[in-house]
Amino acid sequence: MKPDELLAVLTGRVGSDVTHLRTVEHRHGAGDHPIYDLWVEVPRERLRDAIGALCAAASPQITTISGDDVGDRITLNYHLNVGWGEHYSAVALLLRTSVPKSALSIDTISDLIPGALTAEREKREFYGMTIDGIPDDRNLFLPEDSTIHPWRKDEESLRKTEAEVKRLVKWETRDA
Amino acid sequence: MHNERINIDLEANKSAVAYSIPIGPTHPALKEPIRFSFELDGERIVGVDIKPGFAHRGIEYMGMRRNLIQTLYLSERICGICSISHPLAFTMAVEHAAGIEVPPRAQAIRTIIGELERIHSHILWAGVGAHELGFDTLLHLTWNVREKVMDLLESLTGNRVDYAIPIISGVRRDIPEEKVHLAAEALDYYKRLLQDLIDAFLHDKSVEMRTKNVGVLTYDEAIALCAIGPTARASGVKKDVRQDWPYYGFADMEVRAITPEDFGREPVGDVYDNIIVRVLEVAQSIEIIERCLETMPSGELMSIPKIPALLAALKKAEGEGIGRHEAPRGEVFHYIRLEADVEEPVAWKVRAPTYGNLMAWVPKFLGDEIADIPIIAASIDPCMCCMDRMHFVSRDGDQSTRLKEELVRLSREKTRRICG
């Protein structure tokens, strides 16, 4: 699958709500053949449509979901491996959406891609998000009763840890 | 699609929540504990709940408070077995984010060390599998022959693990001409050994009886649960980053995803198929390394060889990148975001292979017996000390905890029983 074909799959279902951020071409080895990343963004209410379109066109592998606390919003990057199976056939897709901290929730995609559950549970606990419709909303990596959200940059309960880590980094680099 | 089995898993997970499960499956000698809670009907497993995270070290949190060179060495310590896999994905992500090129010779060296790691990891796994089945002679044989590749890695890099080879923009050490014959000698050694490995693992009646149709992950389940690496390929899923998205030295060769069909077997996705894939991948890695050594490009090892200049370039960099590497256990993935005038990564996400295969474990256990747990747990080559302590819930509500030693004893008794 080529990046433009993949983009057409997404725009075919989601239309102008898909924002094409960029297509990145990488050339490794002798540089004869490129490999591609495709970076797109959709509003959170169209995420399921975008994932549904991918599922209908291919068997997308969700690699993980990365998050990024950018202040008043959390950016969510759904990393998908699309078109795998043949030599040079895959595109590394980054499907981005973002949710405001004032309404920190997003629909699950676990019913569309069951393998997404691990990544969704992780985002739920580490960012304190609500994943609407998630089939299992227990903490996964954090202790069952933990209410700390370690990847939030505004997590007040981690201020002491933050200071301790700064002291540690200073100690590590004392001879540098 | 076999969604029925997948739905059963999710329901089983929910039902297990009702039970209180003891905390404390950590073991000081192992790096990643995990807790399984099995629901049993007699000896048969009808539900399983998996709880990782007991040794969550907050690697990303720590990395986001250190500069990129410090974070590179931190990434090398995510896993002691895949100790080049994470740095390879990390450096690729940073290089993509910062627009830094890697010289062709450095790409070839990264490829060679990565494939040497696959050889030692797969042989290590084979030994663990043999031990879980009760064949300690085979464990000692495999770990003995693994020493050859460990010695080679030490000779090429200075270390048996944590090789410190990748650096952002290239590699830190060359493979000089006088070391190439050491690599060739080791590869010849493993070529001569391959048939012995195939005979010991794939033509042994006892191994076949304990691993065929045990720990099955069907093709549809592997797709739905996004299984990766040998776990997916054993189910016939032809997924391999080296094939699908060829990077570094793989860009100039045609790597094919190996499945049980390459051994003349229709994929079942059982433990036996997992053995097939890993043994054949040892042979594949040998071919890849030989090709790299034969066609090794000349030239620089780093595009920015001076560390102060590299740090200065990284400090100016602004952007995002992803890094992917087909590690022995499956794809390792890193995402990174850099901001200009900030030395630390502003965002960093690491995805290790066991994370990707966590859900695939569930259907593999269902329907099998307690005595099969050790080999099924080992079949995905987990990067965690999964077997310290387990908690069982029988259908009548009786709860008990069994230690690893007891499970291994049960597994070995089963081997003796079925082998007469």
Coordinates of C-alpha atoms in Angstrom, one line a residue:
Chain A
M1 CA 0.0 0.0 0.0
K2 CA 1.2 3.5 -0.9
P3 CA 0.7 6.5 1.4
D4 CA -1.6 8.3 -1.1
E5 CA -3.7 5.1 -1.3
L6 CA -3.9 5.0 2.4
L7 CA -4.8 8.7 2.6
A8 CA -7.6 8.1 0.0
V9 CA -9.0 5.3 2.2
L10 CA -9.2 7.7 5.1
T11 CA -10.6 10.7 3.2
G12 CA -13.1 8.3 1.4
R13 CA -14.7 7.7 4.8
V14 CA -13.9 10.8 6.9
G15 CA -13.8 13.4 4.1
S16 CA -12.4 16.8 4.8
D17 CA -12.2 16.1 8.5
V18 CA -8.9 14.3 7.7
T19 CA -5.9 16.7 7.9
H20 CA -2.9 15.4 6.0
L21 CA 0.0 16.5 8.2
R22 CA 2.8 15.0 6.1
T23 CA 4.1 12.1 4.2
V24 CA 7.7 11.2 5.1
E25 CA 9.9 9.2 2.8
H26 CA 13.0 7.5 4.2
R27 CA 15.7 5.9 2.2
H28 CA 17.9 3.3 3.9
G29 CA 20.8 1.2 2.6
A30 CA 21.7 2.0 -1.0
G31 CA 18.5 4.2 -1.1
D32 CA 16.9 2.4 -4.1
H33 CA 13.5 2.0 -2.4
P34 CA 11.8 4.4 0.0
I35 CA 9.8 3.5 3.0
Y36 CA 7.0 5.8 4.2
D37 CA 5.4 7.3 7.3
L38 CA 2.0 8.9 6.8
W39 CA 0.9 11.5 9.5
V40 CA -2.7 12.5 9.6
E41 CA -5.0 14.1 12.1
V42 CA -8.7 13.7 12.7
P43 CA -11.1 15.2 15.2
R44 CA -11.8 12.9 18.1
E45 CA -15.4 12.4 17.1
R46 CA -14.2 11.0 13.7
L47 CA -11.6 8.6 15.1
R48 CA -13.8 5.6 15.0
D49 CA -14.8 6.3 11.4
A50 CA -11.1 6.6 10.5
I51 CA -10.3 3.3 12.2
G52 CA -13.3 1.7 10.7
A53 CA -12.2 2.7 7.2
L54 CA -8.7 1.2 7.9
C55 CA -10.3 -2.1 9.1
A56 CA -12.4 -2.3 6.0
A57 CA -9.5 -1.7 3.7
A58 CA -6.7 -3.8 5.4
S59 CA -5.9 -5.5 8.6
P60 CA -4.3 -2.7 10.5
Q61 CA -2.0 -3.6 13.4
I62 CA -2.2 -1.1 16.2
T63 CA 1.3 -0.8 17.5
T64 CA 0.5 1.5 20.4
I65 CA -1.0 4.8 21.3
S66 CA 1.4 7.5 22.4
G67 CA 0.2 10.5 24.4
D68 CA 1.6 14.0 24.8
D69 CA 0.5 16.5 27.4
V70 CA 0.7 19.8 25.6
G71 CA -0.9 22.0 28.2
D72 CA -4.7 22.3 28.0
R73 CA -4.9 19.2 25.8
I74 CA -3.6 15.7 25.5
T75 CA -2.5 14.7 22.0
L76 CA -3.1 11.0 21.2
N77 CA -1.2 9.4 18.4
Y78 CA -2.6 6.1 17.2
H79 CA 0.4 4.3 15.6
L80 CA -0.7 1.7 13.1
N81 CA 1.1 -0.6 10.8
V82 CA -1.0 -0.8 7.6
G83 CA -0.4 -2.9 4.5
W84 CA 2.0 -5.4 6.1
G85 CA 2.6 -8.8 4.5
E86 CA 4.9 -8.2 1.5
H87 CA 8.2 -6.7 0.7
Y88 CA 8.0 -2.9 1.1
S89 CA 4.2 -3.1 1.4
A90 CA 3.6 -1.4 4.8
V91 CA 3.1 2.2 5.7
A92 CA 3.7 3.4 9.2
L93 CA 0.6 5.5 9.9
L94 CA 0.4 8.0 12.7
L95 CA -3.3 8.9 13.2
R96 CA -3.5 11.9 15.5
T97 CA -6.3 13.3 17.5
S98 CA -6.5 15.4 20.6
V99 CA -8.7 15.8 23.6
P100 CA -9.1 18.8 25.8
K101 CA -8.3 18.3 29.5
S102 CA -11.7 19.9 30.3
A103 CA -13.5 16.9 28.7
L104 CA -10.8 14.2 28.8
S105 CA -12.6 11.3 27.0
I106 CA -12.5 9.4 23.8
D107 CA -14.3 6.5 22.3
T108 CA -12.8 3.1 22.5
I109 CA -11.6 1.4 19.3
S110 CA -11.2 -2.0 21.0
D111 CA -14.4 -3.3 19.4
L112 CA -12.9 -2.5 16.0
I113 CA -9.3 -3.6 16.8
P114 CA -9.4 -5.9 19.9
G115 CA -5.6 -5.6 20.2
A116 CA -6.0 -1.9 21.1
L117 CA -7.2 -2.7 24.6
T118 CA -3.7 -2.7 26.2
A119 CA -2.8 0.7 24.8
E120 CA -6.2 2.2 25.7
R121 CA -6.0 0.9 29.3
E122 CA -2.5 2.4 29.6
K123 CA -3.6 5.8 28.3
R124 CA -6.6 5.7 30.6
E125 CA -4.5 5.2 33.7
F126 CA -1.4 7.3 32.8
Y127 CA -3.4 10.3 31.6
G128 CA -6.5 10.0 33.8
M129 CA -8.7 9.8 30.7
T130 CA -12.1 8.2 30.2
I131 CA -12.2 5.7 27.3
D132 CA -15.9 5.5 26.5
G133 CA -17.0 1.9 25.9
I134 CA -13.8 0.3 26.9
P135 CA -14.4 -3.3 27.8
D136 CA -12.0 -3.4 30.8
D137 CA -11.3 -0.1 32.6
R138 CA -9.1 -1.4 35.4
N139 CA -5.6 -0.1 35.8
L140 CA -3.1 -2.3 33.9
F141 CA 0.4 -1.2 34.6
L142 CA -0.2 1.0 37.6
P143 CA -1.4 -0.5 41.0
E144 CA -5.1 -1.3 41.0
D145 CA -5.9 1.5 43.5
S146 CA -3.5 4.1 42.0
T147 CA -5.1 7.4 41.1
I148 CA -1.9 9.2 40.1
H149 CA -1.5 9.9 36.4
P150 CA 2.3 9.9 35.9
W151 CA 2.4 11.2 32.3
R152 CA 0.4 14.3 33.0
K153 CA 2.7 17.3 33.3
D154 CA 0.3 18.9 35.7
E155 CA 0.3 16.0 38.1
E156 CA 0.8 17.7 41.4
S157 CA 1.5 14.6 43.4
L158 CA 4.7 14.0 41.4
R159 CA 6.3 17.4 42.2
K160 CA 8.5 15.7 44.9
T161 CA 9.5 13.0 42.5
E162 CA 10.3 15.6 39.9
A163 CA 12.7 17.4 42.3
E164 CA 14.3 14.1 43.3
V165 CA 14.8 13.1 39.6
K166 CA 16.4 16.6 39.0
R167 CA 18.8 16.0 41.9
L168 CA 19.6 12.5 40.5
V169 CA 20.3 13.8 37.0
K170 CA 22.6 16.5 38.5
W171 CA 24.5 13.9 40.4
E172 CA 24.8 11.6 37.4
T173 CA 26.4 14.4 35.4
R174 CA 28.6 15.8 38.2
D175 CA 31.8 14.7 36.4
A176 CA 30.7 15.6 32.8
Chain B
M1 CA -13.0 -14.6 12.5
H2 CA -12.8 -16.4 15.9
N3 CA -14.1 -13.5 17.8
E4 CA -15.9 -15.9 20.1
R5 CA -12.7 -16.9 21.8
I6 CA -11.7 -13.2 22.1
N7 CA -15.0 -12.3 23.6
I8 CA -14.7 -15.1 26.1
D9 CA -11.4 -13.6 27.2
L10 CA -12.9 -10.2 27.9
E11 CA -15.8 -11.7 29.8
A12 CA -13.3 -13.9 31.8
N13 CA -11.3 -10.8 32.6
K14 CA -14.4 -9.2 34.0
S15 CA -15.3 -12.2 36.1
A16 CA -11.9 -12.4 37.6
V17 CA -12.2 -8.9 38.9
A18 CA -14.5 -10.1 41.6
Y19 CA -11.7 -12.0 43.3
S20 CA -9.1 -10.4 45.5
I21 CA -5.6 -11.3 44.2
P22 CA -2.5 -11.3 46.4
I23 CA 0.1 -8.7 45.3
G24 CA 3.7 -9.6 45.4
P25 CA 4.8 -11.7 42.5
T26 CA 8.0 -9.8 42.2
H27 CA 11.3 -11.6 42.3
P28 CA 14.5 -9.8 43.0
A29 CA 16.5 -11.9 40.6
L30 CA 14.3 -11.1 37.6
K31 CA 13.6 -7.9 35.8
E32 CA 9.9 -8.0 35.0
P33 CA 7.4 -9.8 37.2
I34 CA 3.8 -10.4 36.1
R35 CA 0.7 -11.9 37.7
F36 CA -1.6 -14.4 36.1
S37 CA -4.9 -15.3 37.6
F38 CA -6.4 -18.4 36.1
E39 CA -9.9 -19.6 36.3
L40 CA -10.1 -23.4 36.2
D41 CA -12.5 -26.1 35.6
G42 CA -10.7 -29.0 37.1
E43 CA -7.3 -29.0 35.4
R44 CA -8.6 -27.1 32.4
I45 CA -8.1 -23.3 32.0
V46 CA -11.3 -21.5 31.3
G47 CA -10.3 -18.0 32.0
V48 CA -7.2 -15.9 32.5
D49 CA -6.5 -12.5 33.7
I50 CA -3.0 -10.9 33.3
K51 CA -1.6 -8.1 35.4
P52 CA 1.7 -6.6 34.4
G53 CA 3.4 -3.5 35.8
F54 CA 5.0 -4.7 39.1
A55 CA 8.3 -3.5 37.9
H56 CA 7.2 -0.5 35.9
R57 CA 10.3 1.6 36.0
G58 CA 9.0 4.8 34.5
I59 CA 11.6 4.7 31.8
E60 CA 9.9 7.3 29.6
Y61 CA 9.5 9.7 32.6
M62 CA 13.2 9.3 33.3
G63 CA 14.2 9.8 29.7
M64 CA 12.1 13.0 29.4
R65 CA 14.3 14.5 32.1
R66 CA 17.7 13.7 30.5
N67 CA 19.4 14.7 27.3
L68 CA 19.2 12.5 24.2
I69 CA 22.6 10.9 24.7
Q70 CA 21.8 10.0 28.3
T71 CA 18.4 8.8 27.1
L72 CA 20.0 6.6 24.5
Y73 CA 21.9 4.7 27.2
L74 CA 18.8 4.5 29.3
S75 CA 17.0 2.9 26.3
E76 CA 19.7 0.3 26.1
R77 CA 18.7 -0.8 29.6
I78 CA 15.1 -1.3 28.9
C79 CA 15.8 -4.9 28.1
G80 CA 18.9 -7.0 28.8
I81 CA 18.2 -9.5 26.1
C82 CA 17.1 -7.1 23.4
S83 CA 19.8 -4.7 24.4
I84 CA 20.4 -3.3 20.9
S85 CA 16.8 -3.4 19.8
H86 CA 15.6 -0.4 21.8
P87 CA 18.6 1.7 21.0
L88 CA 18.1 0.9 17.3
A89 CA 14.5 2.1 17.4
F90 CA 15.3 5.1 19.6
T91 CA 18.2 6.3 17.4
M92 CA 16.0 5.9 14.3
A93 CA 13.2 7.9 16.0
V94 CA 15.6 10.7 17.0
E95 CA 17.3 10.7 13.6
H96 CA 13.9 11.0 11.8
A97 CA 12.8 13.8 14.1
A98 CA 16.1 15.7 13.7
G99 CA 16.7 14.9 10.0
I100 CA 20.0 13.3 10.7
E101 CA 21.4 10.8 8.1
V102 CA 23.1 7.5 9.1
P103 CA 26.1 6.5 6.9
P104 CA 25.6 3.2 5.0
R105 CA 28.4 1.4 6.8
A106 CA 26.8 2.3 10.1
Q107 CA 23.5 1.0 8.9
A108 CA 25.2 -2.3 8.0
I109 CA 26.8 -2.6 11.4
R110 CA 23.5 -1.9 13.2
T111 CA 22.0 -4.7 11.1
I112 CA 24.7 -7.2 11.9
I113 CA 24.6 -6.6 15.6
G114 CA 20.8 -6.7 15.6
E115 CA 20.8 -10.1 13.8
L116 CA 23.5 -11.5 16.2
E117 CA 21.2 -10.5 19.0
R118 CA 18.4 -12.5 17.3
I119 CA 20.6 -15.6 17.1
H120 CA 21.5 -15.5 20.8
S121 CA 17.9 -14.6 21.9
H122 CA 16.3 -17.4 19.9
I123 CA 18.7 -19.9 21.2
L124 CA 18.2 -18.6 24.7
W125 CA 14.5 -19.0 24.3
A126 CA 14.9 -22.6 23.0
G127 CA 16.8 -23.4 26.1
V128 CA 14.1 -21.9 28.3
G129 CA 11.4 -23.9 26.4
A130 CA 13.4 -27.1 26.9
H131 CA 13.7 -26.4 30.6
E132 CA 10.0 -25.8 31.0
L133 CA 9.3 -29.1 29.3
G134 CA 11.7 -30.9 31.6
F135 CA 14.6 -31.4 29.1
D136 CA 17.4 -29.8 31.0
T137 CA 20.0 -31.7 28.9
L138 CA 18.7 -29.7 26.0
L139 CA 18.7 -26.5 28.0
H140 CA 22.4 -27.0 28.8
L141 CA 23.2 -27.9 25.2
T142 CA 21.5 -24.8 23.8
W143 CA 22.9 -22.4 26.3
N144 CA 26.3 -23.9 25.7
V145 CA 26.2 -23.4 22.0
R146 CA 24.8 -19.8 22.6
E147 CA 28.1 -18.9 24.1
K148 CA 29.7 -18.8 20.7
V149 CA 27.6 -15.8 19.6
M150 CA 28.0 -14.2 23.0
D151 CA 31.7 -14.4 22.6
L152 CA 31.5 -12.9 19.1
L153 CA 29.4 -10.0 20.4
E154 CA 31.9 -9.4 23.1
S155 CA 34.7 -9.5 20.6
L156 CA 32.9 -7.1 18.2
T157 CA 31.5 -4.7 20.8
G158 CA 33.3 -5.2 24.0
N159 CA 30.2 -6.4 25.9
R160 CA 28.1 -9.6 26.0
V161 CA 25.0 -7.4 26.5
D162 CA 24.4 -3.6 26.4
Y163 CA 26.8 -3.3 23.4
A164 CA 26.7 0.5 23.3
I165 CA 27.0 0.4 19.5
P166 CA 24.3 2.7 18.2
I167 CA 24.8 6.4 18.6
I168 CA 22.6 9.1 17.1
S169 CA 23.9 9.6 13.6
G170 CA 25.7 6.2 13.3
V171 CA 27.6 3.7 15.4
R172 CA 30.4 4.0 17.9
R173 CA 32.6 1.1 16.8
D174 CA 33.6 -0.4 13.4
I175 CA 33.8 -4.0 12.5
P176 CA 37.4 -4.0 11.3
E177 CA 38.6 -6.5 8.6
E178 CA 40.6 -8.5 11.2
K179 CA 37.3 -9.2 13.1
V180 CA 35.4 -10.4 10.1
H181 CA 36.9 -13.8 10.2
L182 CA 35.7 -14.3 13.8
A183 CA 32.2 -13.6 12.6
A184 CA 32.5 -15.9 9.7
E185 CA 33.8 -18.7 11.9
A186 CA 30.9 -18.3 14.3
L187 CA 28.4 -18.3 11.5
D188 CA 29.9 -21.5 10.1
Y189 CA 29.6 -23.0 13.6
Y190 CA 25.9 -22.2 13.7
K191 CA 25.4 -23.4 10.1
R192 CA 26.8 -26.8 11.1
L193 CA 24.7 -26.8 14.2
L194 CA 21.3 -26.0 12.6
Q195 CA 20.4 -29.6 11.7
D196 CA 21.2 -30.7 15.3
L197 CA 18.8 -28.0 16.6
I198 CA 16.1 -29.0 14.1
D199 CA 16.5 -32.7 15.2
A200 CA 16.5 -31.9 18.9
F201 CA 13.5 -29.6 18.8
L202 CA 11.4 -30.4 15.8
H203 CA 12.0 -34.2 15.3
D204 CA 11.8 -35.2 18.9
K205 CA 8.7 -37.2 19.7
S206 CA 8.5 -35.9 23.3
V207 CA 8.8 -32.3 22.2
E208 CA 6.1 -32.8 19.6
M209 CA 3.7 -34.4 22.0
R210 CA 4.1 -31.6 24.5
T211 CA 3.9 -28.7 22.0
K212 CA 1.7 -29.7 19.1
N213 CA -1.8 -28.2 19.5
V214 CA -0.8 -26.7 22.8
G215 CA -1.0 -22.9 23.3
V216 CA -2.8 -22.3 20.1
L217 CA -3.2 -18.7 18.7
T218 CA -5.2 -18.9 15.5
Y219 CA -4.5 -16.8 12.5
D220 CA -7.6 -14.7 13.0
E221 CA -6.9 -14.2 16.7
A222 CA -3.3 -13.1 15.9
I223 CA -4.7 -10.5 13.5
A224 CA -7.4 -9.3 15.8
L225 CA -5.1 -9.1 18.8
C226 CA -2.3 -7.4 16.8
A227 CA 0.2 -10.1 17.7
I228 CA 3.7 -9.4 16.5
G229 CA 7.0 -11.2 15.9
P230 CA 7.5 -14.9 16.0
T231 CA 4.2 -15.2 18.0
A232 CA 2.3 -13.8 15.0
R233 CA 4.4 -15.6 12.4
A234 CA 3.8 -19.0 14.1
S235 CA 0.1 -18.4 13.4
G236 CA 0.8 -17.9 9.7
V237 CA 0.7 -14.1 9.9
K238 CA 3.4 -12.9 7.5
K239 CA 4.3 -9.8 9.4
D240 CA 8.0 -8.7 9.8
V241 CA 9.2 -5.1 9.8
R242 CA 12.3 -6.2 8.0
Q243 CA 10.1 -7.4 5.1
D244 CA 7.2 -4.9 5.3
W245 CA 9.2 -1.7 5.9
P246 CA 12.8 -2.6 5.2
Y247 CA 15.2 -0.3 7.0
Y248 CA 19.0 -0.1 7.5
G249 CA 20.7 -3.0 5.7
F250 CA 17.4 -4.8 5.2
A251 CA 16.6 -2.2 2.5
D252 CA 19.0 -3.9 0.1
M253 CA 17.9 -7.5 0.6
E254 CA 14.6 -9.4 0.4
V255 CA 13.9 -10.6 3.9
R256 CA 10.8 -12.8 4.0
A257 CA 8.6 -13.4 7.1
I258 CA 9.1 -17.0 8.2
T259 CA 6.1 -19.1 9.0
P260 CA 5.6 -22.8 9.7
E261 CA 4.9 -23.3 5.9
D262 CA 8.7 -22.9 5.4
F263 CA 9.0 -26.1 7.3
G264 CA 6.2 -27.8 5.3
R265 CA 3.6 -27.4 8.0
E266 CA 0.2 -25.7 7.8
P267 CA 0.3 -23.0 10.5
V268 CA -1.6 -23.9 13.7
G269 CA -0.2 -21.2 15.9
D270 CA 0.8 -23.7 18.7
V271 CA 4.0 -23.9 20.7
Y272 CA 5.5 -26.3 18.1
D273 CA 5.0 -23.6 15.4
N274 CA 6.7 -21.1 17.6
I275 CA 9.7 -23.4 17.8
I276 CA 9.8 -23.8 14.0
V277 CA 9.8 -20.1 13.4
R278 CA 12.5 -19.3 15.8
V279 CA 14.8 -22.2 14.7
L280 CA 14.4 -21.2 11.0
E281 CA 15.0 -17.5 11.9
V282 CA 18.4 -18.5 13.3
A283 CA 19.3 -19.7 9.8
Q284 CA 17.8 -16.6 8.3
S285 CA 19.9 -14.3 10.5
I286 CA 23.0 -16.2 9.5
E287 CA 22.3 -15.5 5.8
I288 CA 21.5 -11.8 6.6
I289 CA 24.8 -11.3 8.5
E290 CA 26.8 -13.0 5.7
R291 CA 25.2 -10.8 3.1
C292 CA 26.0 -7.7 5.2
L293 CA 29.6 -8.8 5.7
E294 CA 30.1 -9.5 2.0
T295 CA 28.6 -6.2 0.8
M296 CA 29.7 -4.0 3.7
P297 CA 30.0 -0.4 2.4
S298 CA 33.0 1.6 3.2
G299 CA 32.9 5.0 4.7
E300 CA 32.1 6.9 7.9
L301 CA 30.7 5.5 11.0
M302 CA 28.9 8.7 12.1
S303 CA 27.5 11.6 10.1
I304 CA 28.2 13.9 13.1
P305 CA 31.2 12.3 14.8
K306 CA 31.9 14.9 17.5
I307 CA 29.6 14.5 20.5
P308 CA 29.5 18.3 21.4
A309 CA 28.5 19.0 17.7
L310 CA 25.9 16.2 17.9
L311 CA 24.5 17.6 21.1
A312 CA 24.4 21.1 19.6
A313 CA 22.6 19.8 16.5
L314 CA 20.1 17.9 18.7
K315 CA 19.4 20.9 20.8
K316 CA 18.4 22.9 17.7
A317 CA 16.3 20.1 16.4
E318 CA 12.5 20.4 16.4
G319 CA 10.3 17.6 15.1
E320 CA 8.8 14.2 15.7
G321 CA 9.9 10.8 14.6
I322 CA 9.2 7.1 14.9
G323 CA 11.6 4.3 15.1
R324 CA 10.9 0.6 14.4
H325 CA 13.0 -2.5 14.7
E326 CA 12.1 -6.1 14.3
A327 CA 13.6 -7.4 17.6
P328 CA 13.8 -11.1 18.3
R329 CA 10.5 -11.1 20.1
G330 CA 8.7 -8.8 17.7
E331 CA 8.6 -5.2 16.7
V332 CA 10.1 -2.6 19.0
F333 CA 8.6 0.9 18.5
H334 CA 9.6 4.3 19.7
Y335 CA 8.0 7.7 19.2
I336 CA 9.7 10.9 20.1
R337 CA 9.0 14.6 19.9
L338 CA 11.8 17.2 20.2
E339 CA 11.6 20.9 20.7
A340 CA 14.2 23.4 19.8
D341 CA 16.3 24.7 22.8
V342 CA 15.2 21.8 24.9
E343 CA 17.8 19.1 25.5
E344 CA 15.4 16.4 26.7
P345 CA 12.8 14.7 24.6
V346 CA 9.5 16.5 25.2
A347 CA 7.5 13.3 24.5
W348 CA 8.8 9.7 24.3
K349 CA 6.8 6.5 24.0
V350 CA 8.4 3.0 24.1
R351 CA 6.5 -0.1 22.9
A352 CA 8.3 -3.4 23.7
P353 CA 7.2 -6.6 22.0
T354 CA 5.7 -8.3 25.1
Y355 CA 3.3 -5.3 25.4
G356 CA 2.2 -6.1 21.9
N357 CA 1.7 -9.7 22.6
L358 CA 0.1 -9.4 26.0
M359 CA -3.4 -9.9 24.7
A360 CA -2.4 -12.8 22.5
W361 CA -1.5 -14.8 25.6
V362 CA -5.1 -15.1 26.7
P363 CA -6.5 -17.3 23.9
K364 CA -3.3 -19.4 24.0
F365 CA -4.0 -20.5 27.5
L366 CA -7.7 -21.2 27.1
G367 CA -8.6 -24.9 27.0
D368 CA -5.2 -26.1 28.0
E369 CA -4.1 -27.7 31.2
I370 CA -2.3 -26.3 34.3
A371 CA 0.7 -28.4 33.4
D372 CA 0.9 -26.6 30.0
I373 CA 1.1 -23.2 31.6
P374 CA 4.9 -23.0 31.8
I375 CA 5.5 -23.8 28.1
I376 CA 2.6 -21.6 26.9
A377 CA 3.8 -18.7 29.0
A378 CA 7.3 -19.1 27.5
S379 CA 6.0 -19.5 24.0
I380 CA 5.7 -15.8 23.3
D381 CA 9.2 -15.3 24.8
P382 CA 8.0 -12.9 27.4
C383 CA 10.3 -10.3 28.8
M384 CA 9.2 -10.7 32.3
C385 CA 9.5 -13.1 35.1
C386 CA 6.1 -14.4 34.6
M387 CA 6.1 -17.6 36.6
D388 CA 7.1 -16.6 40.1
R389 CA 3.6 -17.0 41.6
M390 CA 0.2 -17.8 40.2
H391 CA -3.2 -17.5 41.6
F392 CA -5.9 -20.0 40.7
V393 CA -9.7 -19.6 41.1
S394 CA -11.7 -22.8 40.7
R395 CA -15.3 -22.6 39.5
D396 CA -16.5 -23.4 43.1
G397 CA -14.7 -20.3 44.3
D398 CA -11.8 -22.1 46.0
Q399 CA -8.6 -20.0 45.6
S400 CA -5.1 -21.2 45.8
T401 CA -1.6 -20.0 45.0
R402 CA 1.0 -22.2 43.3
L403 CA 4.7 -21.6 43.0
K404 CA 6.8 -21.9 39.9
E405 CA 8.5 -25.0 41.2
E406 CA 5.2 -26.8 41.5
L407 CA 4.1 -25.8 38.0
V408 CA 7.4 -27.0 36.5
R409 CA 7.0 -30.3 38.4
L410 CA 3.5 -30.7 36.9
S411 CA 4.8 -29.9 33.5
R412 CA 7.6 -32.5 33.8
E413 CA 5.2 -35.1 35.2
K414 CA 3.1 -34.6 32.2
T415 CA 6.0 -35.1 29.9
R416 CA 6.9 -38.3 31.6
R417 CA 3.3 -39.4 31.6
I418 CA 2.7 -38.9 27.9
C419 CA 6.1 -40.3 27.0
G420 CA 5.4 -43.5 28.9

